[in-house]
XYZ file of C-alpha atoms in Angstrom:
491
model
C -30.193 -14.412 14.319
C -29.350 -11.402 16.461
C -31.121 -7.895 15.513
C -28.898 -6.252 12.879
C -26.346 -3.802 14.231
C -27.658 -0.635 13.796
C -25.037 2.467 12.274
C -25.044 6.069 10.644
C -22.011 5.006 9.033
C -20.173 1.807 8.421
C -16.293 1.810 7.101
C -15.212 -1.635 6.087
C -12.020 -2.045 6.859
C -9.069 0.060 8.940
C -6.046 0.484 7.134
C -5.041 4.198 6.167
C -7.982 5.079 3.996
C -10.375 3.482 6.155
C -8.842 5.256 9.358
C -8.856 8.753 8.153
C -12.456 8.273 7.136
C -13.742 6.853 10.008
C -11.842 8.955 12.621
C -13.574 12.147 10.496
C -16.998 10.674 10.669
C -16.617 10.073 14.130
C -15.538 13.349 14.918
C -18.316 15.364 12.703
C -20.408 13.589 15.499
C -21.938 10.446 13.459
C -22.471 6.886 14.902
C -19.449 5.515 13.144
C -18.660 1.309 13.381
C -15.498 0.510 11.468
C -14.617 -3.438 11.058
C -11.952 -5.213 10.338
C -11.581 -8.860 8.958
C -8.184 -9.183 11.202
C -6.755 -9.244 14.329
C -6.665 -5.797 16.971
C -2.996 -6.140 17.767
C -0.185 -3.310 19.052
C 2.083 -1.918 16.250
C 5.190 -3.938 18.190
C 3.698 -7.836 18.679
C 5.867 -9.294 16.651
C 9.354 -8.057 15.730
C 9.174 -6.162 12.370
C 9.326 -8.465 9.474
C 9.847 -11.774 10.985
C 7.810 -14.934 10.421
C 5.903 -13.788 13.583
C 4.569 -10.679 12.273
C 3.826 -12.290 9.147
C 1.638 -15.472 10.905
C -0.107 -12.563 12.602
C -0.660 -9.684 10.198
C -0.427 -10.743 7.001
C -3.029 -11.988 5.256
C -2.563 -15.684 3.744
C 0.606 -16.058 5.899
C 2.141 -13.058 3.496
C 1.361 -15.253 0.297
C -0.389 -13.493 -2.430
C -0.034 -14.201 -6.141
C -1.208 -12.778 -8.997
C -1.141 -15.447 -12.015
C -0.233 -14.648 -15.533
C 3.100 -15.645 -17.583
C 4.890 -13.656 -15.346
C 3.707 -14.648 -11.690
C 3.950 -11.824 -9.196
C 3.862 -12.093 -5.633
C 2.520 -9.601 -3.375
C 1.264 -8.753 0.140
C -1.788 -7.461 1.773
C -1.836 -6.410 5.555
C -4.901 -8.183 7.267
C -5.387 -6.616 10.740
C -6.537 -3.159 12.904
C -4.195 -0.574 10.643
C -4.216 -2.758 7.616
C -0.881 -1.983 5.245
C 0.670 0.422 7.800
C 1.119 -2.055 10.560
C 3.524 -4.139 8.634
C 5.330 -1.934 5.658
C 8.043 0.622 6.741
C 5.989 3.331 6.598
C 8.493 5.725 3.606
C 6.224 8.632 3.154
C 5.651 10.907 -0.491
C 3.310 13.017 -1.318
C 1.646 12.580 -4.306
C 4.089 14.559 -7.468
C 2.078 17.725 -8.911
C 2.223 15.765 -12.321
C 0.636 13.113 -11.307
C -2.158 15.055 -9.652
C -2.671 16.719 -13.022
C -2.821 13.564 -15.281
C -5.520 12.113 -13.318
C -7.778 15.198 -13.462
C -6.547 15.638 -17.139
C -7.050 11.652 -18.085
C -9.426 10.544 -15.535
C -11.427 13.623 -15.061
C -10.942 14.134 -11.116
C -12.350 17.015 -9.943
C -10.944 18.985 -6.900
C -7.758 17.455 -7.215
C -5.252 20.534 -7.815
C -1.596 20.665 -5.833
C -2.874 23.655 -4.337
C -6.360 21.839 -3.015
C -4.663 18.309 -1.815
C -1.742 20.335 -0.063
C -4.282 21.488 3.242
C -5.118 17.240 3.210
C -1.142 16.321 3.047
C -0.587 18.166 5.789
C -3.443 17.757 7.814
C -2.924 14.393 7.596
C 1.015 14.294 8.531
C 0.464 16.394 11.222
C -1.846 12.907 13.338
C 0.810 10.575 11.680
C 3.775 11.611 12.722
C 5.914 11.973 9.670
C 9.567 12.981 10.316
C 13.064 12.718 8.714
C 16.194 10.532 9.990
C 17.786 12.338 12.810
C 21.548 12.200 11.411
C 23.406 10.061 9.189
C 21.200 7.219 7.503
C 22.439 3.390 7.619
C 25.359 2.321 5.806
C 23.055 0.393 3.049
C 21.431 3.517 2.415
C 23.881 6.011 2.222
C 26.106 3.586 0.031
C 22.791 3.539 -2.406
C 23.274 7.647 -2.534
C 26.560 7.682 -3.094
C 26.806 5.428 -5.937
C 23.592 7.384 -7.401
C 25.480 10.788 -7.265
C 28.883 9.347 -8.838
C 26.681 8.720 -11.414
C 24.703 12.045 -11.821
C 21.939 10.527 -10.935
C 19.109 12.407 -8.479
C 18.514 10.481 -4.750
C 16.703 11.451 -2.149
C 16.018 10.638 1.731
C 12.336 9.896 2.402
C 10.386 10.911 5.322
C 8.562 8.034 7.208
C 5.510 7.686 9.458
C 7.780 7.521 12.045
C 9.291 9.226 15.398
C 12.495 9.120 16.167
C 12.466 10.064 19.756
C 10.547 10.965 23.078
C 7.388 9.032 24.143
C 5.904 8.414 21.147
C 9.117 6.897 19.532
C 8.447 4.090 17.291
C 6.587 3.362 14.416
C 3.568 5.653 13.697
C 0.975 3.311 11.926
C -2.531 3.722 11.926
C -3.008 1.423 15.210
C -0.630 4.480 16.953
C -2.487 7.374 15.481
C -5.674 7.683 13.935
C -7.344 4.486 15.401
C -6.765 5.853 19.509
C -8.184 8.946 18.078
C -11.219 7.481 16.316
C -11.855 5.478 19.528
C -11.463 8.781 21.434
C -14.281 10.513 19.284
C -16.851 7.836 20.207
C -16.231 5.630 17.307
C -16.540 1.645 17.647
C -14.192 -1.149 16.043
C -14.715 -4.576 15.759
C -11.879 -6.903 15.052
C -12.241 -10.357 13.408
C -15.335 -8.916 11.772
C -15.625 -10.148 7.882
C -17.556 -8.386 5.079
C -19.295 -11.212 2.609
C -21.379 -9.213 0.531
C -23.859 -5.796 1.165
C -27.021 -4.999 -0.407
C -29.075 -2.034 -0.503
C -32.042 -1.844 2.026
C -34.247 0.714 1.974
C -32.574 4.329 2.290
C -29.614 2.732 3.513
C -27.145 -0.576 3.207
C -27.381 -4.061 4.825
C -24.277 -5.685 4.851
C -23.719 -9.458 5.572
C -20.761 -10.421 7.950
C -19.210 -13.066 9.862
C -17.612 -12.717 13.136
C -14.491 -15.176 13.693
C -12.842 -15.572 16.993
C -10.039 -17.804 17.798
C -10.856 -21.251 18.664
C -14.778 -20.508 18.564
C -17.069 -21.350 15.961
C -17.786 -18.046 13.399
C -21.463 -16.913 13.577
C -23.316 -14.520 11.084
C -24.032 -10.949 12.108
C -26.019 -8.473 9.966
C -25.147 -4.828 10.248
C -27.283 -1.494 9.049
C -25.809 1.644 7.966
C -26.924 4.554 6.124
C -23.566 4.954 4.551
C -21.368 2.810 3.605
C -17.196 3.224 3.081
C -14.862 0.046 1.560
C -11.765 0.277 2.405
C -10.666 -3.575 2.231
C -7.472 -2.742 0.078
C -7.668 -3.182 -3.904
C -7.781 -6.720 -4.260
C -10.791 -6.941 -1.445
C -12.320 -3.982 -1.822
C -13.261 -4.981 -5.394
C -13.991 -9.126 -4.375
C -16.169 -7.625 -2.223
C -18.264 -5.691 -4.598
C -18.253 -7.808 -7.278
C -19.647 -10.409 -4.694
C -22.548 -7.994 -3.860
C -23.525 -7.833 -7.743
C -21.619 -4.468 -8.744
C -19.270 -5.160 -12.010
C -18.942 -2.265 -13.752
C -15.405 -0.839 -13.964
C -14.899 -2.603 -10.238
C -11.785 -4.906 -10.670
C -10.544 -5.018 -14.269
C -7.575 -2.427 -13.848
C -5.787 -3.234 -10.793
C -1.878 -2.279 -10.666
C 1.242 -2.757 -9.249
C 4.476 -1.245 -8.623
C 5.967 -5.072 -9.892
C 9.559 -4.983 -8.161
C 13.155 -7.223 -8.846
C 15.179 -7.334 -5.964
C 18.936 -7.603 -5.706
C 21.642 -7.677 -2.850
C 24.947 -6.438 -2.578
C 27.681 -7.072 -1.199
C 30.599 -4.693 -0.446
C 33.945 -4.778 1.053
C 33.464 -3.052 4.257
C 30.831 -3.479 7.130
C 27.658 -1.428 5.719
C 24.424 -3.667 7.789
C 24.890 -3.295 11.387
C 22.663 -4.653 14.064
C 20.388 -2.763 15.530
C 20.553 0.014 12.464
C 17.419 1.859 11.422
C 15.673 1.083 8.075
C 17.042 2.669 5.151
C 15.698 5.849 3.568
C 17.059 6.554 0.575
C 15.851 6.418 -2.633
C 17.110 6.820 -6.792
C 14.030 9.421 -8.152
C 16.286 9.450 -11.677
C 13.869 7.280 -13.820
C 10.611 8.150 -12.396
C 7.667 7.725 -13.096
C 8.563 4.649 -15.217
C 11.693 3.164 -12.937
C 12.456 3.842 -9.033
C 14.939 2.299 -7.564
C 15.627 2.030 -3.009
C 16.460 0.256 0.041
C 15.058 -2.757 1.651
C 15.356 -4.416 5.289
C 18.468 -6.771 5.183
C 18.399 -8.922 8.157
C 19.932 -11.739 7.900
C 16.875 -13.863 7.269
C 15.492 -11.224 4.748
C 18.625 -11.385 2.735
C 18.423 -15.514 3.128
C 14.753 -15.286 1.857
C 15.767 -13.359 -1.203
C 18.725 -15.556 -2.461
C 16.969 -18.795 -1.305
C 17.481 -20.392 -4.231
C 21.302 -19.745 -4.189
C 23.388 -22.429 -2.335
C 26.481 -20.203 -2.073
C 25.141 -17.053 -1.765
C 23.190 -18.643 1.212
C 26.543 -19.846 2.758
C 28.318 -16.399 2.138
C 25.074 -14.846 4.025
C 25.677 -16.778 7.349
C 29.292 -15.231 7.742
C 29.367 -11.740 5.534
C 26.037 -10.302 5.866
C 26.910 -7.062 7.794
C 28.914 -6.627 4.613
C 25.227 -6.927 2.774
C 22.572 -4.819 1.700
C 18.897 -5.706 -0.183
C 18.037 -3.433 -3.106
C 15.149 -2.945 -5.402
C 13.844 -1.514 -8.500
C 9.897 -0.846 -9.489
C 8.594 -0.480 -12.166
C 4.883 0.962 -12.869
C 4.190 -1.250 -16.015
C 1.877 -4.200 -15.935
C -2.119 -4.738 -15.340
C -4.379 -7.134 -13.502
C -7.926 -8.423 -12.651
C -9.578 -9.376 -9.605
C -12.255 -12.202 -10.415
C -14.060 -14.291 -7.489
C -14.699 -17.817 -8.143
C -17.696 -19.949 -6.703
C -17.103 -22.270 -3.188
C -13.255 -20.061 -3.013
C -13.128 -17.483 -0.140
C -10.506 -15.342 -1.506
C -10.237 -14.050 -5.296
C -8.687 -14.643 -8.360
C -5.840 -12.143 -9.147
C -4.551 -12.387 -12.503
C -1.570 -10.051 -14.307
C -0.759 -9.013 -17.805
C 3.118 -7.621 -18.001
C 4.154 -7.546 -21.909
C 7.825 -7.480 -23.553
C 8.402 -3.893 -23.437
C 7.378 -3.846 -19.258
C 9.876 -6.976 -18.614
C 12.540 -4.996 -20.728
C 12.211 -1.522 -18.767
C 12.328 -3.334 -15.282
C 15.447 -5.272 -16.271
C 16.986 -2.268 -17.480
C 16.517 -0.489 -14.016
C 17.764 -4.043 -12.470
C 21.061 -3.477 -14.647
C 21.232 0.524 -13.729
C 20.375 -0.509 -9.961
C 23.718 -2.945 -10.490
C 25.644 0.173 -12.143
C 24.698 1.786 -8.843
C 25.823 -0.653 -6.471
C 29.243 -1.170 -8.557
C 29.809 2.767 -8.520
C 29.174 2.982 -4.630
C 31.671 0.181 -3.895
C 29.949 -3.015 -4.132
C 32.506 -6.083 -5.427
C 29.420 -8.668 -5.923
C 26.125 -8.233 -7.300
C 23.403 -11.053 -6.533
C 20.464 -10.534 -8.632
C 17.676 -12.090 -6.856
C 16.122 -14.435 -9.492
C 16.068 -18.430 -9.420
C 19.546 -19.189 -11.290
C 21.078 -15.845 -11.887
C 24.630 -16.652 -10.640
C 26.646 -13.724 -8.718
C 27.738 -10.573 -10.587
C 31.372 -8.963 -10.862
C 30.990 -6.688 -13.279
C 29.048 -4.391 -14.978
C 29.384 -6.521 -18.383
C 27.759 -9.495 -16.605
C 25.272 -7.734 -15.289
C 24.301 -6.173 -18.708
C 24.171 -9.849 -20.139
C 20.904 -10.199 -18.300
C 17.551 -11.195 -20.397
C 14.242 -9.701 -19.666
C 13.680 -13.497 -19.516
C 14.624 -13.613 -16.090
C 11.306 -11.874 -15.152
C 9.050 -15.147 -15.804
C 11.614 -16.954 -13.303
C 9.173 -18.205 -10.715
C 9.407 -16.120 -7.492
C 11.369 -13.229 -9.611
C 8.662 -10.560 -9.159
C 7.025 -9.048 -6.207
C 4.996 -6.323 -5.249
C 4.303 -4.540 -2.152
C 2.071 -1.306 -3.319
C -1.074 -2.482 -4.476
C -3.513 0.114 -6.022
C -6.043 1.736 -8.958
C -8.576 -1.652 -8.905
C -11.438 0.817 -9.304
C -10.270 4.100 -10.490
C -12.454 7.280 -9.273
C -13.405 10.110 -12.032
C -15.752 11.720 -13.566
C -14.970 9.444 -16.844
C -17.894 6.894 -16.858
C -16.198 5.081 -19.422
C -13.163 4.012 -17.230
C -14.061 4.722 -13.862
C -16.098 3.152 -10.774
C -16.771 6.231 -8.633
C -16.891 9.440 -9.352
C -14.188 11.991 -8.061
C -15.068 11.974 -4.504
C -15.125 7.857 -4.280
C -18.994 7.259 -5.053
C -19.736 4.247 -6.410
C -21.859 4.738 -9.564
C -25.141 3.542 -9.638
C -25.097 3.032 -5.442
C -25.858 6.028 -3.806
C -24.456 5.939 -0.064
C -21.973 3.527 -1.092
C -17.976 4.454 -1.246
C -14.705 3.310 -1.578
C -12.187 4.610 0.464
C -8.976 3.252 -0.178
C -6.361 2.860 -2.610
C -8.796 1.129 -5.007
C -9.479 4.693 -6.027
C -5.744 5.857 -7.157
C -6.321 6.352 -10.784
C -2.780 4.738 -11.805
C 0.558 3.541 -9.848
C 1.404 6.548 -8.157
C 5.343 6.079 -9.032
C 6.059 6.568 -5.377
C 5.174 5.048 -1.855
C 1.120 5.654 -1.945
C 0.488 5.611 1.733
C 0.335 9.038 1.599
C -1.949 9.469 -1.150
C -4.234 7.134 0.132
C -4.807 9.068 3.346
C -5.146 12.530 1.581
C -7.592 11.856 -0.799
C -9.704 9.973 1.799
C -9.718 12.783 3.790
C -10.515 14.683 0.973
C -13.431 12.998 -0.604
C -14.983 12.046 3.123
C -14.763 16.163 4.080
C -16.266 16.636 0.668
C -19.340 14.209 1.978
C -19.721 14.920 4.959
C -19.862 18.588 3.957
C -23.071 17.416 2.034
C -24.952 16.086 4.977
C -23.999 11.976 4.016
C -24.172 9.971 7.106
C -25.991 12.224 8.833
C -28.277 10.364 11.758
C -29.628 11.101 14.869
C -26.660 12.017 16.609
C -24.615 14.446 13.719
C -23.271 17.060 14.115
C -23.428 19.463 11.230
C -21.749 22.945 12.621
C -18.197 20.093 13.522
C -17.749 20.101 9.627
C -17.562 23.244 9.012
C -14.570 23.280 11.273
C -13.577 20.159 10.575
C -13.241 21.347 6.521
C -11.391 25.017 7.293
């Protein structure tokens, strides 16, 4: 075998947690390798969404479940930007209240509105976050209206996006902080898998594989002083459970578990070449939220797949379409690995009164539609006919939830929740991991609970957060740091 790579600090993977750390590493002047277990590919490879981009980004082809007696299927990016090459980037900052819980509940320290404001905006200032330059897509405007005949709040959401000039396009991590970690001496490595670490001496060894298309994969062995995980929440916590740490790693991953529906109006509303939709119902959070999703005609297909006619009505009315969802924050699950199986074991707990409050925001979604114009309703569930009316649509069981291929998830979060409560957490507040000094986490394994809204944010602040906090201390520091850089880095 090769002589082990040699690093002041490692970051394990390169999705939006991972990309703010290691960009800030790189730039306080430490030897910084970040790897990542996919493919280095540009933002725009594959069109957005199609079975293209899903073959190359995804990981498992885009086919994730998590078993239980209500299945739920979700997706985990698996390439250079992680998540934020392939979701549509709708941007939040983390609400006040939530901040508070999680210092109240999970005893986070440093985690104030006031303090995580300077790492918000730090942070949206390299990613590019921006409003929709005039009036929004018919699909999402017609989700507004019906929201406000109702009394109920909507709002637009920004998204890591820019809408014009050079830089136009989608502003994922591959667009933003990766060129700049690259700029500030920092190395990736694509195609580079993580199978377990172990502590060697002052530092970490960690055990990889390299994989390269059409080559055989070969073992390499890398050395860092500090280590930061940032494989996602299922991963992150496989990975440490592989390398013998258990405790509080894995046992309370969450979802935002999500039932779909589509509408259908009387009047073109889904025209080609529209942007994505923005807006979103805020009127039942934190338990219920309710938005827009892409409605191509093939994402529309895959919804109602199981739906002969609605499949037939697609193919000539689906300008006349939209794709709609409601989330939910209820639910828990566990990520166990299982001998001679490369990827874990995901399995979910979602109880009566969970199945109940989504289907109620299903029917209120429906309400919605109905009071922005809509003349059918197709819930997208396995044998849930077309709606007409309101008094169908409140007919509904929660028993449609344990349909198979009913529930879906695409935020994926809190697998091992940071805190200073050593009861129920895995790190402490800056993303430690207990017991492993020099080891972190650095993704959104460390969000103490769904955050209600799009996390993406989150993620990034409180990375940059907890790796200014460490870097502040001296971690990573090797031959070539630079301590005055944090200091400026930090004010």
């Amino acid at each position: 075998m090769a002589e082990p790579v040699r690093t002041d600090v490692l970051v394990i993977g390169s999705g939006p947690g991972g990309a703010v750390t290691g960009l800030l590493c790189a730039e306080a002047g430490r030897s910084v390798l970040m790897m990542e277990d996919g493919p280095d590919l540009p933002v725009d490879s594959a069109p957005p969404f199609s079975l293209q981009e899903i073959a190359q980004k995804y990981r498992g082809g885009g086919i994730g479940v998590a078993f239980g007696p209500a299945k739920l299927a979700y997706v985990e990016g698996r390439c250079v930007g992680g998540g934020s090459e392939v979701n549509r980037g709708l941007y939040h900052r983390a609400p006040a209240s939530l901040l508070d819980r999680w210092h109240r509940d999970f005893q986070v320290r440093d985690l104030s509105p006031e303090v995580m404001a300077a790492h918000f905006e730090a942070c949206e200032a390299i990613a590019r976050v921006e409003y929709l330059p005039g009036e929004a897509p018919g699909i999402s405007t017609r989700l507004r209206d019906g929201a406000e005949a109702l009394g109920w709040a909507a709002v637009e959401a920004r998204r890591l996006y820019c809408y014009g000039g050079e830089s136009a396009g989608k502003q994922s991590m591959s667009r933003t902080f990766v060129p700049r970690f690259r700029a500030a001496g920092g190395e990736l490595r694509a195609g580079l898998r993580a199978v377990r670490l172990a502590r060697s001496g002052n530092g970490w060894q960690v055990e990889a594989v390299q994989q390269a298309d059409g080559q055989a994969s070969r073992p390499v062995s890398i050395r860092a002083d500090t280590v930061f995980v940032a494989c996602g929440a299922v991963q992150t916590p496989a990975l440490l459970r592989r390398s013998g740490m258990r405790r509080n790693i894995g046992s309370s991953l969450r979802f935002h578990p999500m039932l779909k529906m589509v509408a259908e109006f009387p009047e073109e509303v889904n025209k080609p070449g529209d942007l994505d939709p923005v807006h979103q119902v805020k009127q039942f959070e934190p338990d219920v939220g309710m938005g827009c999703s892409v409605s191509t005609p093939s994402t529309l297909a895959l919804a109602l797949n199981a739906d002969a006619e609605a499949q037939a009505r697609i193919a000539s009315c689906w300008r006349r379409m939209g794709m709609y969802y409601v989330q939910s924050t209820g639910g828990q699950a566990k990520v166990r690995n299982l001998p001679f199986f490369r990827d874990p074991l995901v399995t979910f707990q979602f109880d009566r009164a969970d199945r109940a409050r989504l289907v109620q925001g299903l029917k209120d979604l429906g309400r919605a539609l109905f009071a922005a114009g809509a003349v059918r309703v197709y819930p997208a569930v396995a044998g849930c006919p077309a709606v007409t009316s309101q008094r169908e649509l409140d007919d509904l069981s929660d028993a449609i939830v344990r349909q198979e291929g009913s529930l879906s998830s695409v935020h994926v979060f809190s697998s091992c929740p940071m805190g200073e409560d050593e009861e129920r957490c895995a790190t402490d507040s800056y993303g430690r991991v207990r017991g492993a000094e020099g080891l972190h986490i650095a993704d959104a394994s460390l969000l103490c609970t769904p955050t209600s809204v799009n996390p993406q944010g989150t993620v990034m602040a409180i990375a940059r957060r907890n790796v200014l906090h460490l870097l502040d201390a001296g971690v990573g520091r090797g031959h070539r740091a630079q301590p005055s850089r944090v200091r400026e880095l930090v004010e």
